[in-house]
Coordinates of C-alpha atoms and ligand atoms in Angstrom, one line a residue:
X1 CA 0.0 0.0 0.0
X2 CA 1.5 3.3 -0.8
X3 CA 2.4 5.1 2.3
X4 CA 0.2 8.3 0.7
X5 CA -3.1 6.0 1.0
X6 CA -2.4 7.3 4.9
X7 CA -3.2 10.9 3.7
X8 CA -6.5 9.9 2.5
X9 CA -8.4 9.6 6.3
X10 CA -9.2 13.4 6.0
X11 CA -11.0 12.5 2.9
X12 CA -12.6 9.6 4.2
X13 CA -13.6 11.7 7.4
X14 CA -15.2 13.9 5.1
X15 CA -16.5 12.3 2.7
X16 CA -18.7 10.3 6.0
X17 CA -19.3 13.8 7.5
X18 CA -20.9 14.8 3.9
X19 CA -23.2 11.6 4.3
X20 CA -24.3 12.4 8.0
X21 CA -25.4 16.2 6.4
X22 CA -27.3 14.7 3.8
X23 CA -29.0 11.8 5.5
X24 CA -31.9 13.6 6.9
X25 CA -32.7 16.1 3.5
X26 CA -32.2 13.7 0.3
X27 CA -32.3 10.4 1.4
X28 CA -32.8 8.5 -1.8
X29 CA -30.6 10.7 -3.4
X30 CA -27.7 10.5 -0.8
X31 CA -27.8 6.5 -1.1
X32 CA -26.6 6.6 -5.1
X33 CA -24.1 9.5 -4.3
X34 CA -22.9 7.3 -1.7
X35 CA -22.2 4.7 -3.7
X36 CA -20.4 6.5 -6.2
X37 CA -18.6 8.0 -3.6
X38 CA -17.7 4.6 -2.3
X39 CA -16.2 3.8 -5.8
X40 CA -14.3 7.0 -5.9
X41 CA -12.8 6.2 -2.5
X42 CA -12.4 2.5 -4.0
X43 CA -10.0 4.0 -7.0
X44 CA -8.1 6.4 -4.4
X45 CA -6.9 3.6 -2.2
X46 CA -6.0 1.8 -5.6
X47 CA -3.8 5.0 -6.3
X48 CA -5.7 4.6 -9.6
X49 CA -6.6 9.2 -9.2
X50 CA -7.6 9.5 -12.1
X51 CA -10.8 7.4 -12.2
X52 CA -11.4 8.5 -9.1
X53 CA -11.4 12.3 -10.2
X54 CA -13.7 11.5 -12.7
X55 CA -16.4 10.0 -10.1
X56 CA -15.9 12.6 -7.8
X57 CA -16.1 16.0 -10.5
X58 CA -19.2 13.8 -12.0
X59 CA -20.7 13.7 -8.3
X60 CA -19.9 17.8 -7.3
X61 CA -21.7 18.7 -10.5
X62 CA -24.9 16.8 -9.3
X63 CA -24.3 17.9 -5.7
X64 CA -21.9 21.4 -5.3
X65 CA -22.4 20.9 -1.5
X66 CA -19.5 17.9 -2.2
X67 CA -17.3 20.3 -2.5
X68 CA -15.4 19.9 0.4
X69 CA -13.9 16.8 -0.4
X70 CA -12.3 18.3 -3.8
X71 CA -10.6 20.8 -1.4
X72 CA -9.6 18.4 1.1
X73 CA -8.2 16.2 -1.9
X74 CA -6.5 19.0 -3.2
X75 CA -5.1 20.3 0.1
X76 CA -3.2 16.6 0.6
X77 CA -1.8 16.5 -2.8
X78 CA -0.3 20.1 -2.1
X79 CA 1.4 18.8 1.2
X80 CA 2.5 15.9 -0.6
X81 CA 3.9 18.3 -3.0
X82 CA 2.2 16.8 -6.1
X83 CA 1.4 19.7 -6.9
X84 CA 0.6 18.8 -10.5
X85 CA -2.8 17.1 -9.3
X86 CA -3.9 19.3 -6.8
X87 CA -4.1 21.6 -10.2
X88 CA -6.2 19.4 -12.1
X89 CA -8.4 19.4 -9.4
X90 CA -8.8 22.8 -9.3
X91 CA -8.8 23.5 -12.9
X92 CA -11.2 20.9 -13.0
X93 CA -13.8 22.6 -11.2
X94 CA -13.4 26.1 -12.7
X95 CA -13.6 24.9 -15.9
X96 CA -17.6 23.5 -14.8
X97 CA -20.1 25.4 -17.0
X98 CA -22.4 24.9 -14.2
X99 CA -20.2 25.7 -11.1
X100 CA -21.8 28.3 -9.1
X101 CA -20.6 31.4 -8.6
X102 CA -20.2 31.3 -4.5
X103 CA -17.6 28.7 -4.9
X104 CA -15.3 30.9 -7.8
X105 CA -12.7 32.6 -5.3
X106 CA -12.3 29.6 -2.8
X107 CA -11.4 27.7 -6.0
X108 CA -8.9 30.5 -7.5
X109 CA -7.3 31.0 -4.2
X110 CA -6.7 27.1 -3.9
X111 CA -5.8 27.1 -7.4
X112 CA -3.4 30.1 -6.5
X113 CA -2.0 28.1 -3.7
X114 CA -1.0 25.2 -6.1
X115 CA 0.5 27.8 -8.8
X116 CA 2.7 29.1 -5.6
X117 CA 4.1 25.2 -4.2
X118 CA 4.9 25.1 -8.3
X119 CA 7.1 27.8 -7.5
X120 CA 4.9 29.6 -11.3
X121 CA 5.0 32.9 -9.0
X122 CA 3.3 34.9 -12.5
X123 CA 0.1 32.6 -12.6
X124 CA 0.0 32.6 -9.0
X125 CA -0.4 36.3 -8.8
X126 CA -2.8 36.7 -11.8
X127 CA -4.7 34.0 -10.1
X128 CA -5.0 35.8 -6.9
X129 CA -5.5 39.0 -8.5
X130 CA -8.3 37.8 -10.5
X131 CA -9.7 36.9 -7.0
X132 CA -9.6 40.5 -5.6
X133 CA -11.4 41.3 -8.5
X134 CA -14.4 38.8 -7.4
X135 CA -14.0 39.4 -4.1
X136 CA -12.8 43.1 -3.4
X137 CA -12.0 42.7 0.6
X138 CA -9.9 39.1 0.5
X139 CA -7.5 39.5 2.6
X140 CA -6.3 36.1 1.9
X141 CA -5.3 36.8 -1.8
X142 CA -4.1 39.9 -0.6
X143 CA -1.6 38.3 1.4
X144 CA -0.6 36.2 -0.9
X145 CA 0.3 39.2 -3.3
X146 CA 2.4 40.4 -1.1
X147 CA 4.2 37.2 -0.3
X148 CA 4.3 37.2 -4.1
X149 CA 6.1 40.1 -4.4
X150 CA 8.1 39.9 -1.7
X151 CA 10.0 37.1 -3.5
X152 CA 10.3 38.5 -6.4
X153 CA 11.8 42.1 -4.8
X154 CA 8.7 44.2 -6.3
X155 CA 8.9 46.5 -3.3
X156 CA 6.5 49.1 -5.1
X157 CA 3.4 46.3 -5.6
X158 CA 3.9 45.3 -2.3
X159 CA 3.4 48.5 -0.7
X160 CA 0.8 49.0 -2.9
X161 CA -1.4 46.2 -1.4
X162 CA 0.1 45.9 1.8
X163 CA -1.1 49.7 2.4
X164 CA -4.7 48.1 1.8
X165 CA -4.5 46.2 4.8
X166 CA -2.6 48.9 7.1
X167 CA -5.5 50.3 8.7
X168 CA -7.0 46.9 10.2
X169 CA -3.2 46.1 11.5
X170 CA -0.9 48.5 11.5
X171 CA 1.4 46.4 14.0
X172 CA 1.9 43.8 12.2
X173 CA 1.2 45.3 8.6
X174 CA 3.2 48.9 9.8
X175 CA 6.7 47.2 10.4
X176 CA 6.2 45.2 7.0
X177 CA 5.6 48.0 4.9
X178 CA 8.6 50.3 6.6
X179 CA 10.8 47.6 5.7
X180 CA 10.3 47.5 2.1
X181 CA 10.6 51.3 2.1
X182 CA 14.1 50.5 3.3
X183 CA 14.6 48.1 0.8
X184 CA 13.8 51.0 -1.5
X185 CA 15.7 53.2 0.3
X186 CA 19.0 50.8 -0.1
X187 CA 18.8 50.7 -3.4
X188 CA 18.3 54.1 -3.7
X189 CA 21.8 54.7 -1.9
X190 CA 23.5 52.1 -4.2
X191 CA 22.8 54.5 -7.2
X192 CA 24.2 57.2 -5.3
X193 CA 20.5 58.8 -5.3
X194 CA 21.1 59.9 -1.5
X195 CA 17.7 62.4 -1.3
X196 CA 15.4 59.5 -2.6
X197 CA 17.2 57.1 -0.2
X198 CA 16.1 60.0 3.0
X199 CA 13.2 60.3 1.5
X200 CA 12.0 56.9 1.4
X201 CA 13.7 56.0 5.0
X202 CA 11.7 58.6 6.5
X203 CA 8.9 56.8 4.6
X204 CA 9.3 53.8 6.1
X205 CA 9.7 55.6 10.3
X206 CA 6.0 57.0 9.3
X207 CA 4.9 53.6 8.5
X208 CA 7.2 52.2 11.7
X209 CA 8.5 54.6 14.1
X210 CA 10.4 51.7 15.7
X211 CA 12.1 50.9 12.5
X212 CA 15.8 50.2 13.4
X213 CA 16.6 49.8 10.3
X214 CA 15.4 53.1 8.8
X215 CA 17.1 54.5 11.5
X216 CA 20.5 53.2 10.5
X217 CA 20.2 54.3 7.2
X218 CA 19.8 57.7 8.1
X219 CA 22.4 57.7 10.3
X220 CA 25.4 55.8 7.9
X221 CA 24.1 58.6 5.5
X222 CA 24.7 61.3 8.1
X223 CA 28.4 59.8 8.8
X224 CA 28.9 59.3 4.9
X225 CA 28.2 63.0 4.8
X226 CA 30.5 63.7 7.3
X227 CA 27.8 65.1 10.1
X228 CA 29.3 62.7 12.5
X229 CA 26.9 64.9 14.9
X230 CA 23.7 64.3 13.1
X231 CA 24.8 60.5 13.0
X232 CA 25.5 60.1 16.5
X233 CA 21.9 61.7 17.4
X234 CA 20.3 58.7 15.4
X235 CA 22.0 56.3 16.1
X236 CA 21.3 57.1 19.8
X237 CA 17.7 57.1 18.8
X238 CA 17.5 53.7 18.5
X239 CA 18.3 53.2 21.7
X240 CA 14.6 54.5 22.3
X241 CA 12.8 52.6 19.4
X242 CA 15.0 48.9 20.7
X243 CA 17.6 49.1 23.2
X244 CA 18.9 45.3 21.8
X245 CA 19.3 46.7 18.4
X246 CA 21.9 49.2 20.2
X247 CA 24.6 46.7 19.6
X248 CA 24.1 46.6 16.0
X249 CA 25.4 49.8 15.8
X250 CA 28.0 50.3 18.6
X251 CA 31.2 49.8 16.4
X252 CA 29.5 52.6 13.6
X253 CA 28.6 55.1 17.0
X254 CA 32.4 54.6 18.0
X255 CA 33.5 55.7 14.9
X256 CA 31.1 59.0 14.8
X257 CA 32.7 59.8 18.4
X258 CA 36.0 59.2 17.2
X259 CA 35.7 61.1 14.5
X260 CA 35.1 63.8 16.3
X261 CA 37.7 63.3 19.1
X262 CA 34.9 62.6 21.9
X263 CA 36.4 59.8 23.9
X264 CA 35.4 61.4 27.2
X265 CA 31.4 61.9 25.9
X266 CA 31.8 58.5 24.5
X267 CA 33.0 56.8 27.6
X268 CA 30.0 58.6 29.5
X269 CA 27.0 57.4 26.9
X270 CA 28.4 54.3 27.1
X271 CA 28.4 53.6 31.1
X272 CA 25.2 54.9 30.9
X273 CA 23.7 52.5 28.1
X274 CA 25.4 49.7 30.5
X275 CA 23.4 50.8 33.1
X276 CA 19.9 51.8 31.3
X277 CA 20.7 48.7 30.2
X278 CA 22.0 45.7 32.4
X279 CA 21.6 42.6 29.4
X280 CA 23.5 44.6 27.0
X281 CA 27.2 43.5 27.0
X282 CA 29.5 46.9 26.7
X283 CA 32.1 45.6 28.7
X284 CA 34.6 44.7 25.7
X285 CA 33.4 48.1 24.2
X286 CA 34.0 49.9 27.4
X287 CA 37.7 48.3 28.2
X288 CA 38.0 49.5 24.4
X289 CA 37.0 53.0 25.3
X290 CA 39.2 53.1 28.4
X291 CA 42.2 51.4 26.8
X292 CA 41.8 54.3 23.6
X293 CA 41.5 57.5 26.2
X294 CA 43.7 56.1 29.5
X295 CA 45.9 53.7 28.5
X296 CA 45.5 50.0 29.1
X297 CA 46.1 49.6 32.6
X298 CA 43.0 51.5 33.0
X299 CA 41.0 48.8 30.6
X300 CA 42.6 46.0 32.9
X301 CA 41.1 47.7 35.9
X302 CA 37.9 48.0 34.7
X303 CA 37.5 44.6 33.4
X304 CA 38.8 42.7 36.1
X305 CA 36.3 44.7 38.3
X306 CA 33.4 43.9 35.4
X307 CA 34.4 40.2 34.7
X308 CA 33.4 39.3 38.7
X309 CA 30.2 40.9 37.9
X310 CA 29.0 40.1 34.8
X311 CA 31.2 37.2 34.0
X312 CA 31.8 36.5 30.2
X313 CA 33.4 34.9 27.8
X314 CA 34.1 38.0 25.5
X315 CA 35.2 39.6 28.8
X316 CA 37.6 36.9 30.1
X317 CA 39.3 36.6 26.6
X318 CA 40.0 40.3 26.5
X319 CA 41.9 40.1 30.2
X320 CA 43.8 37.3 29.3
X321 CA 44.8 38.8 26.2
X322 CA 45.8 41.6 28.3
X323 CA 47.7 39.9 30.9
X324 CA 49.7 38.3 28.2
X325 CA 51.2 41.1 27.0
X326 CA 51.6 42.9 29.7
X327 CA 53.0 40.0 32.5
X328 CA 54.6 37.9 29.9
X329 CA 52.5 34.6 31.0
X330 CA 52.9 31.3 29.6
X331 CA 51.7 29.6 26.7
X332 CA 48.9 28.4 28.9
X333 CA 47.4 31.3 28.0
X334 CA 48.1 31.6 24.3
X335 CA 46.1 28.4 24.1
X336 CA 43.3 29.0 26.5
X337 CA 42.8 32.7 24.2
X338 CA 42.2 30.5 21.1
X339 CA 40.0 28.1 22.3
X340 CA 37.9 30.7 24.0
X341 CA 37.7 32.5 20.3
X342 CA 36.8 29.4 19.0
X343 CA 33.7 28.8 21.4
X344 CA 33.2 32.2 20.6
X345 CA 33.0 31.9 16.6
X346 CA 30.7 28.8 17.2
X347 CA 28.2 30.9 19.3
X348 CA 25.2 31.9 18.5
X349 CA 24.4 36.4 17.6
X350 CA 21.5 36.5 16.4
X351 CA 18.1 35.2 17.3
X352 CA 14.3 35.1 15.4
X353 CA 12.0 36.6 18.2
X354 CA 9.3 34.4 16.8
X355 CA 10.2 31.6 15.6
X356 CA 13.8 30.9 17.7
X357 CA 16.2 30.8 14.3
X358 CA 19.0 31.9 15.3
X359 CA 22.5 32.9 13.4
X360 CA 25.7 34.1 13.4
X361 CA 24.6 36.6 10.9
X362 CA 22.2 39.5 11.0
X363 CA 18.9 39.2 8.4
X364 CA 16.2 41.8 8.7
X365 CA 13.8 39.3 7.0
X366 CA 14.2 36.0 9.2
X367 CA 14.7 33.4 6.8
X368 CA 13.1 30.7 8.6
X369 CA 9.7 32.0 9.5
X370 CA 9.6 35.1 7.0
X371 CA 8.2 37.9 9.6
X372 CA 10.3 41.2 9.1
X373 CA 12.5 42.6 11.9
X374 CA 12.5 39.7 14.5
X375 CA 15.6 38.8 14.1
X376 CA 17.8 40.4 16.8
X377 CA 21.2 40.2 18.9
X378 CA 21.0 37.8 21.7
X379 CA 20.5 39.1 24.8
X380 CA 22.2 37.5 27.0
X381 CA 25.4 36.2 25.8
X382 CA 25.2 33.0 24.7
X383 CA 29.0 31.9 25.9
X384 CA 28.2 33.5 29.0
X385 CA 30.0 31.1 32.4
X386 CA 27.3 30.5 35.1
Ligands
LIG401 ZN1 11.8 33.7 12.5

């Protein structure tokens, strides 16, 4: 028996649901559709579909209310990824002189659905367009569109429909939008075009004010521009919009101070971020600071104060790298440095908010579970000793 046959039981479960419904209306007429249903069935479990299809287009066409089980059919043959059958399913049914016309859109959008597992992205969209026109207020084809276009990079059609569904959910929908106005925006800045790529970031903060992203474009245009000021003023507005996302931007913040000679104001934003913010690690960042302005014995001080309290990997292999120089200490801790990097390469940066992906790079659209923005630095260190 083909281990497919398995996937029938929703049908079956249907298909007996169906006969409970129609027992008590059309009881002479439910005991012939029964029986042709039993064949159908018969031919299903046979893995012989295509009799089987035939009974079963034959029986919707004398009974719409079947319909169901075509759709349950379908679905399973999608899962199973023959994706080939769930379309002549589908097709079959549009393609009924006599299909009525409550039924069109649920079959396009399942037919849609097919055209998308075929990975035909171009019949997929006319498919669900052709739906919207039926049905003006489907959010379901809407949200395919933007899927849709999301793969293929149309930023423009996907704002255009995603703005559609803004004002129902601006949370979720808000956030979505901003970032393909940064997508925008970043191409924008590749061709040099540096008022459409303002322009279309500030765009995306109306859409998002929490947009991180956003932010940091308008702030690595600000430092590309030499207002080292103006860049330092975003980039501390993140802090505000997601104090995690601070340490996405730390090294790019050091360089604005630095470029301006601030290593006092530096020193004094960062202790306070530390303390605003206890889970962010700043320590390395800090003994970098210190070591910069007051020479390394003042970095030493600090961390050996910090490692006790906030013990860390990151921490502990900056003071032994320090000792090392300094006390001329044996190879011990040469190799205790490298494997302490090591552990350190292999941990993990970067985690998915919602679905728990996590990476050693940064992706503002988490490839694992496809929501915008989740994607953020970890917390709480992940080499961090008990
Ligand atoms: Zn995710």
């Amino acid at each position: 028996m083909p281990a497919w046959t398995l996937a029938i039981i929703p049908i079956v479960i249907a298909f007996l649901w169906l006969l409970f419904r129609t027992k008590k209306t059309h009881k002479q007429q439910q005991s012939s559709l029964s029986s042709e249903y039993f064949k159908g069935l018969n031919y299903l479990l046979n893995d012989e579909q295509g009799k089987a299809l035939d009974i079963f287009v034959k029986l919707v066409e004398s009974n719409w209310d079947t319909i169901d089980t075509h759709f349950a059919l379908g679905k399973i043959y999608r899962k199973n990824g023959e994706m080939d059958k769930a379309i002549k399913i589908h097709q079959g049914l549009i393609a009924r002189p006599t299909l009525p016309e409550r039924y069109r859109s649920k079959i396009l959008l399942e037919l849609g659905y097919d055209y998308l597992g075929a990975g035909w992205f171009d019949r997929a969209e006319g498919l669900f367009k052709e739906v919207l026109i039926q049905d003006e207020k489907s959010k379901e084809a809407r949200h395919n569109l933007i899927l849709i276009y999301q793969q293929e990079k149309d930023w423009y059609k996907a704002i255009d429909i995603a703005i559609d569904l803004f004002s129902e959910n601006p949370s979720v929908i808000g956030p979505m939008i901003a970032h393909y106005y940064c997508e925008l925006a970043d191409i924008s800045g590749g061709k040099g075009d540096i008022s459409q790529l303002e322009n279309l970031a500030y765009k995306a903060l109306r859409y998002d004010a929490s947009c991180v992203r956003a932010s940091i474009l308008l702030a690595e245009q600000a430092s590309a521009a030499g207002d080292d000021k103006k860049a330092i003023k975003i980039y501390q507005s993140i802090e505000k919009q997601d104090p995690e996302s601070m340490m996405l931007v730390i090294d790019s913040l050091i360089r604005c101070y630095t470029n301006l000679a601030w290593q006092e104001k530096l020193y004094e934003y960062l202790t306070g971020l530390q303390q605003r913010h206890e889970n962010l690690f700043l320590q390395n960042v800090l003994a970098d600071v210190l070591e910069k302005s007051q020479g390394k014995q003042a970095a030493i001080e600090y961390l050996s104060g910090k490692i006790k309290q906030q013990p860390s990997l990151a921490g502990l292999q900056r003071l032994i790298s320090y000792k090392q120089k300094t006390a001329d200490a044996d190879k011990v801790f040469d190799d205790l440095t490298t494997a302490i990097s090591i552990m350190r390469q292999d941990s993990i940066e970067y985690r998915c908010q919602k679905c728990g992906f996590s990476s050693n790079t940064h992706y503002w659209l988490c490839p694992s579970c496809n929501n915008w923005g989740s994607v953020k630095p970890c917390v709480v260190e992940p080499g961090k000793l008990a």
